[in-house]
């Protein structure tokens, strides 16, 4: 630190360091794979009810449904489609784009395509939008603008000279552009805001009493798993409701303290896993666990990548030339 | 050879080179300020609506990077009641087929969650949607029925739900007559 440095210059330097000096593209790559896989799964689940939800002969009048949740620009590629056959073609293309995004094939382009397709589903029939969709759209927007395909991406690894197996750790390390750091900071701050908003919105007696842990009608499906345990011990439900609220409220503070960071990430991931399995909200909570990766130190993610990467190589390919 | 001798290219390039670091710095600062403004907007209007400050945006669908206030753990927006549709189909052979919309046996869970969101909307006071749903049901029947009755149901939390479970309230929405092919909705006054 230069003691003669003016305060405003030091402030500016620290401010810009905070936003741009976080050299990591690995977290973005992990997040890209998670978002791509969940997006693909969500589209796969759409396949069961494609014409029911999206075609003109579906269960709802699409014009009326759109009025139920108006948006400023309700574009949808499905508006150009009349027949069920073309609906399936467009749906297959959307799944293809999602798969390519997960594999890291030109993620800025395949991510943008995935975003346009996914918004098209929501705009065509907003009545079947769920929280998972909002989270997926948000993460897609961030990832499209970030260098999320620098590592663990299929195409750059295949075209590298000398040729290497897909998903193997590249050598030398890829460049780490400053806008990647900027995106990670944005994701970190937005994640903290999400938890905090969720925490303050759940601070009311009904939630804290554990009553709303079982949404009406959910028991009809046998959810949550272990419901009988809650019925025999309502104290457990109260404890869980309080724990989730406290975790949401204080996550945004504790996760920035290096001493508590991994403890908070561990507890949060465990809570997401339990809620996901017990309440049947696995896709959403898995995505939230993946989003927490943005707080993991880059060197630890690199350690995982260099060990997991070789395990994911395709054994039927010939040996790489430099091996 | 200069393509356009009147252009002071050398002076311009020197000027640009001298100012590039400052321009880059300004861009970076501007970008961070935009990010702060964006996050402030997310904080004030999550999902286009702030229930605490009574603010609401025109665009209500959670868009791009806005997050709806709800459970970060995936719980829905704490509904006190959960709507669904029940139907009874009287077939020509005398059998009665009953079911609900959404069907609770649907798997996987994400698929049910989408249908549940649809059922919540349709079970409201939306006669136009009830008629369209009836058409959808009729299209998926193997043979024309004698009669179809639609009901809207609500799972309602009654304290304490954890020990006693939820109660169900059902009201009739209307009847489809297979002979006249007419849908007769129940008027709202006699709907209870």
Short mmCIF file of N, CA and C in Angstrom, two decimals, chain A residues 174-247:
data_model
loop_
_atom_site.label_atom_id
_atom_site.label_comp_id
_atom_site.label_asym_id
_atom_site.label_seq_id
_atom_site.Cartn_x
_atom_site.Cartn_y
_atom_site.Cartn_z
N UNK A 174 -6.04 -21.84 -19.16
CA UNK A 174 -6.69 -20.92 -20.10
C UNK A 174 -6.65 -19.49 -19.58
N UNK A 175 -6.77 -18.51 -20.46
CA UNK A 175 -6.82 -17.12 -19.99
C UNK A 175 -8.07 -16.88 -19.14
N UNK A 176 -7.91 -16.01 -18.18
CA UNK A 176 -9.03 -15.74 -17.26
C UNK A 176 -9.41 -14.27 -17.38
N UNK A 177 -10.34 -13.98 -18.26
CA UNK A 177 -10.66 -12.58 -18.52
C UNK A 177 -11.35 -11.92 -17.33
N UNK A 178 -11.17 -10.60 -17.18
CA UNK A 178 -11.72 -9.92 -16.00
C UNK A 178 -13.24 -9.92 -15.96
N UNK A 179 -13.91 -10.05 -17.14
CA UNK A 179 -15.37 -10.01 -17.06
C UNK A 179 -15.92 -11.31 -16.46
N UNK A 180 -15.10 -12.36 -16.44
CA UNK A 180 -15.52 -13.59 -15.74
C UNK A 180 -15.62 -13.31 -14.25
N UNK A 181 -14.62 -12.59 -13.72
CA UNK A 181 -14.64 -12.22 -12.31
C UNK A 181 -15.85 -11.35 -12.02
N UNK A 182 -16.13 -10.43 -12.92
CA UNK A 182 -17.27 -9.52 -12.74
C UNK A 182 -18.58 -10.31 -12.63
N UNK A 183 -18.72 -11.32 -13.50
CA UNK A 183 -19.95 -12.12 -13.49
C UNK A 183 -20.05 -12.94 -12.19
N UNK A 184 -18.92 -13.45 -11.73
CA UNK A 184 -18.96 -14.23 -10.49
C UNK A 184 -19.37 -13.33 -9.33
N UNK A 185 -18.85 -12.11 -9.30
CA UNK A 185 -19.25 -11.17 -8.23
C UNK A 185 -20.74 -10.88 -8.30
N UNK A 186 -21.24 -10.67 -9.51
CA UNK A 186 -22.67 -10.40 -9.67
C UNK A 186 -23.50 -11.58 -9.16
N UNK A 187 -23.06 -12.78 -9.53
CA UNK A 187 -23.79 -13.98 -9.09
C UNK A 187 -23.75 -14.12 -7.58
N UNK A 188 -22.56 -13.85 -7.00
CA UNK A 188 -22.44 -13.95 -5.54
C UNK A 188 -23.40 -12.98 -4.85
N UNK A 189 -23.40 -11.73 -5.33
CA UNK A 189 -24.24 -10.72 -4.68
C UNK A 189 -25.72 -11.04 -4.88
N UNK A 190 -26.06 -11.49 -6.07
CA UNK A 190 -27.47 -11.81 -6.32
C UNK A 190 -27.91 -13.00 -5.47
N UNK A 191 -27.02 -13.96 -5.29
CA UNK A 191 -27.35 -15.12 -4.45
C UNK A 191 -27.62 -14.67 -3.01
N UNK A 192 -26.77 -13.78 -2.52
CA UNK A 192 -26.97 -13.27 -1.15
C UNK A 192 -28.32 -12.53 -1.05
N UNK A 193 -28.63 -11.75 -2.07
CA UNK A 193 -29.91 -11.03 -2.07
C UNK A 193 -31.08 -12.00 -2.08
N UNK A 194 -30.96 -13.06 -2.86
CA UNK A 194 -32.04 -14.05 -2.94
C UNK A 194 -32.30 -14.67 -1.59
N UNK A 195 -31.24 -15.08 -0.91
CA UNK A 195 -31.42 -15.70 0.42
C UNK A 195 -32.01 -14.70 1.40
N UNK A 196 -31.49 -13.47 1.36
CA UNK A 196 -31.96 -12.47 2.33
C UNK A 196 -33.44 -12.15 2.11
N UNK A 197 -33.82 -11.96 0.83
CA UNK A 197 -35.22 -11.67 0.53
C UNK A 197 -36.11 -12.83 0.93
N UNK A 198 -35.60 -14.03 0.70
CA UNK A 198 -36.37 -15.21 1.09
C UNK A 198 -36.52 -15.26 2.61
N UNK A 199 -35.44 -14.90 3.31
CA UNK A 199 -35.49 -14.92 4.78
C UNK A 199 -36.48 -13.92 5.34
N UNK A 200 -36.43 -12.68 4.83
CA UNK A 200 -37.34 -11.68 5.42
C UNK A 200 -38.79 -11.94 5.00
N UNK A 201 -38.98 -12.55 3.84
CA UNK A 201 -40.37 -12.82 3.43
C UNK A 201 -40.97 -13.99 4.21
N UNK A 202 -40.13 -14.79 4.86
CA UNK A 202 -40.68 -15.92 5.62
C UNK A 202 -40.75 -15.62 7.12
N UNK A 203 -40.52 -14.37 7.48
CA UNK A 203 -40.58 -14.03 8.91
C UNK A 203 -42.00 -13.64 9.31
N UNK A 204 -42.87 -14.63 9.35
CA UNK A 204 -44.22 -14.39 9.85
C UNK A 204 -44.66 -15.64 10.61
N UNK A 205 -45.58 -15.47 11.54
CA UNK A 205 -45.85 -16.55 12.50
C UNK A 205 -46.24 -17.88 11.88
N UNK A 206 -47.02 -17.84 10.80
CA UNK A 206 -47.50 -19.12 10.25
C UNK A 206 -46.35 -19.97 9.73
N UNK A 207 -45.39 -19.31 9.07
CA UNK A 207 -44.25 -20.07 8.57
C UNK A 207 -43.39 -20.56 9.73
N UNK A 208 -43.12 -19.66 10.67
CA UNK A 208 -42.23 -20.03 11.77
C UNK A 208 -42.85 -21.11 12.67
N UNK A 209 -44.18 -21.23 12.65
CA UNK A 209 -44.80 -22.30 13.45
C UNK A 209 -44.69 -23.65 12.75
N UNK A 210 -44.17 -23.66 11.52
CA UNK A 210 -44.00 -24.92 10.79
C UNK A 210 -45.24 -25.35 10.03
N UNK A 211 -46.33 -24.57 10.16
CA UNK A 211 -47.59 -24.97 9.52
C UNK A 211 -47.46 -25.04 8.01
N UNK A 212 -46.77 -24.06 7.43
CA UNK A 212 -46.74 -23.96 5.98
C UNK A 212 -45.67 -24.83 5.33
N UNK A 213 -44.96 -25.59 6.18
CA UNK A 213 -43.99 -26.52 5.60
C UNK A 213 -44.68 -27.59 4.77
N UNK A 214 -45.95 -27.80 5.06
CA UNK A 214 -46.71 -28.77 4.27
C UNK A 214 -47.75 -28.01 3.47
N UNK A 215 -47.42 -27.64 2.23
CA UNK A 215 -48.40 -26.90 1.43
C UNK A 215 -49.67 -27.74 1.27
N UNK A 216 -50.83 -27.10 1.26
CA UNK A 216 -52.07 -27.85 1.17
C UNK A 216 -52.10 -28.71 -0.09
N UNK A 217 -52.57 -29.89 0.05
CA UNK A 217 -52.68 -30.76 -1.11
C UNK A 217 -51.44 -31.59 -1.36
N UNK A 218 -50.32 -31.20 -0.76
CA UNK A 218 -49.08 -31.94 -1.02
C UNK A 218 -49.14 -33.34 -0.42
N UNK A 219 -49.80 -33.46 0.73
CA UNK A 219 -49.90 -34.76 1.39
C UNK A 219 -50.61 -35.78 0.51
N UNK A 220 -51.44 -35.28 -0.43
CA UNK A 220 -52.14 -36.15 -1.37
C UNK A 220 -51.14 -36.99 -2.18
N UNK A 221 -49.96 -36.44 -2.37
CA UNK A 221 -48.93 -37.13 -3.16
C UNK A 221 -47.94 -37.90 -2.30
N UNK A 222 -48.19 -37.93 -0.99
CA UNK A 222 -47.24 -38.62 -0.13
C UNK A 222 -46.02 -37.80 0.18
N UNK A 223 -46.15 -36.47 0.01
CA UNK A 223 -45.03 -35.57 0.30
C UNK A 223 -45.41 -34.64 1.45
N UNK A 224 -44.50 -34.17 2.24
CA UNK A 224 -43.08 -34.51 2.19
C UNK A 224 -42.80 -35.93 2.68
N UNK A 225 -41.71 -36.47 2.21
CA UNK A 225 -41.29 -37.78 2.66
C UNK A 225 -41.02 -37.68 4.17
N UNK A 226 -41.57 -38.58 4.94
CA UNK A 226 -41.39 -38.50 6.40
C UNK A 226 -42.41 -37.60 7.05
N UNK A 227 -43.54 -37.42 6.38
CA UNK A 227 -44.59 -36.55 6.92
C UNK A 227 -45.06 -37.04 8.29
N UNK A 228 -45.11 -38.36 8.46
CA UNK A 228 -45.58 -38.90 9.73
C UNK A 228 -44.67 -38.45 10.88
N UNK A 229 -43.39 -38.32 10.57
CA UNK A 229 -42.46 -37.84 11.60
C UNK A 229 -42.82 -36.43 12.05
N UNK A 230 -43.19 -35.58 11.10
CA UNK A 230 -43.61 -34.21 11.45
C UNK A 230 -44.89 -34.23 12.27
N UNK A 231 -45.79 -35.15 11.91
CA UNK A 231 -47.06 -35.20 12.63
C UNK A 231 -46.87 -35.64 14.07
N UNK A 232 -45.94 -36.59 14.26
CA UNK A 232 -45.72 -37.06 15.63
C UNK A 232 -44.89 -36.06 16.43
N UNK A 233 -44.11 -35.23 15.74
CA UNK A 233 -43.28 -34.27 16.45
C UNK A 233 -43.32 -32.91 15.75
N UNK A 234 -44.36 -32.11 16.01
CA UNK A 234 -44.44 -30.79 15.39
C UNK A 234 -43.26 -29.89 15.74
N UNK A 235 -42.57 -30.20 16.84
CA UNK A 235 -41.40 -29.40 17.22
C UNK A 235 -40.34 -29.46 16.13
N UNK A 236 -40.22 -30.62 15.49
CA UNK A 236 -39.24 -30.77 14.41
C UNK A 236 -39.54 -29.82 13.27
N UNK A 237 -40.83 -29.67 12.96
CA UNK A 237 -41.22 -28.76 11.88
C UNK A 237 -40.89 -27.32 12.25
N UNK A 238 -41.14 -26.95 13.52
CA UNK A 238 -40.82 -25.59 13.98
C UNK A 238 -39.32 -25.34 13.87
N UNK A 239 -38.55 -26.34 14.32
CA UNK A 239 -37.08 -26.19 14.29
C UNK A 239 -36.60 -26.03 12.85
N UNK A 240 -37.16 -26.82 11.94
CA UNK A 240 -36.73 -26.73 10.54
C UNK A 240 -37.09 -25.37 9.94
N UNK A 241 -38.31 -24.90 10.23
CA UNK A 241 -38.74 -23.59 9.69
C UNK A 241 -37.83 -22.48 10.22
N UNK A 242 -37.52 -22.51 11.51
CA UNK A 242 -36.62 -21.50 12.09
C UNK A 242 -35.22 -21.60 11.47
N UNK A 243 -34.74 -22.85 11.33
CA UNK A 243 -33.39 -23.04 10.80
C UNK A 243 -33.29 -22.49 9.37
N UNK A 244 -34.28 -22.78 8.55
CA UNK A 244 -34.24 -22.31 7.16
C UNK A 244 -34.30 -20.79 7.10
N UNK A 245 -35.12 -20.20 7.97
CA UNK A 245 -35.24 -18.74 7.97
C UNK A 245 -33.92 -18.09 8.43
N UNK A 246 -33.35 -18.62 9.52
CA UNK A 246 -32.09 -18.05 10.02
C UNK A 246 -30.97 -18.21 8.99
N UNK A 247 -30.93 -19.37 8.38
CA UNK A 247 -29.90 -19.62 7.36
C UNK A 247 -30.05 -18.62 6.21
#
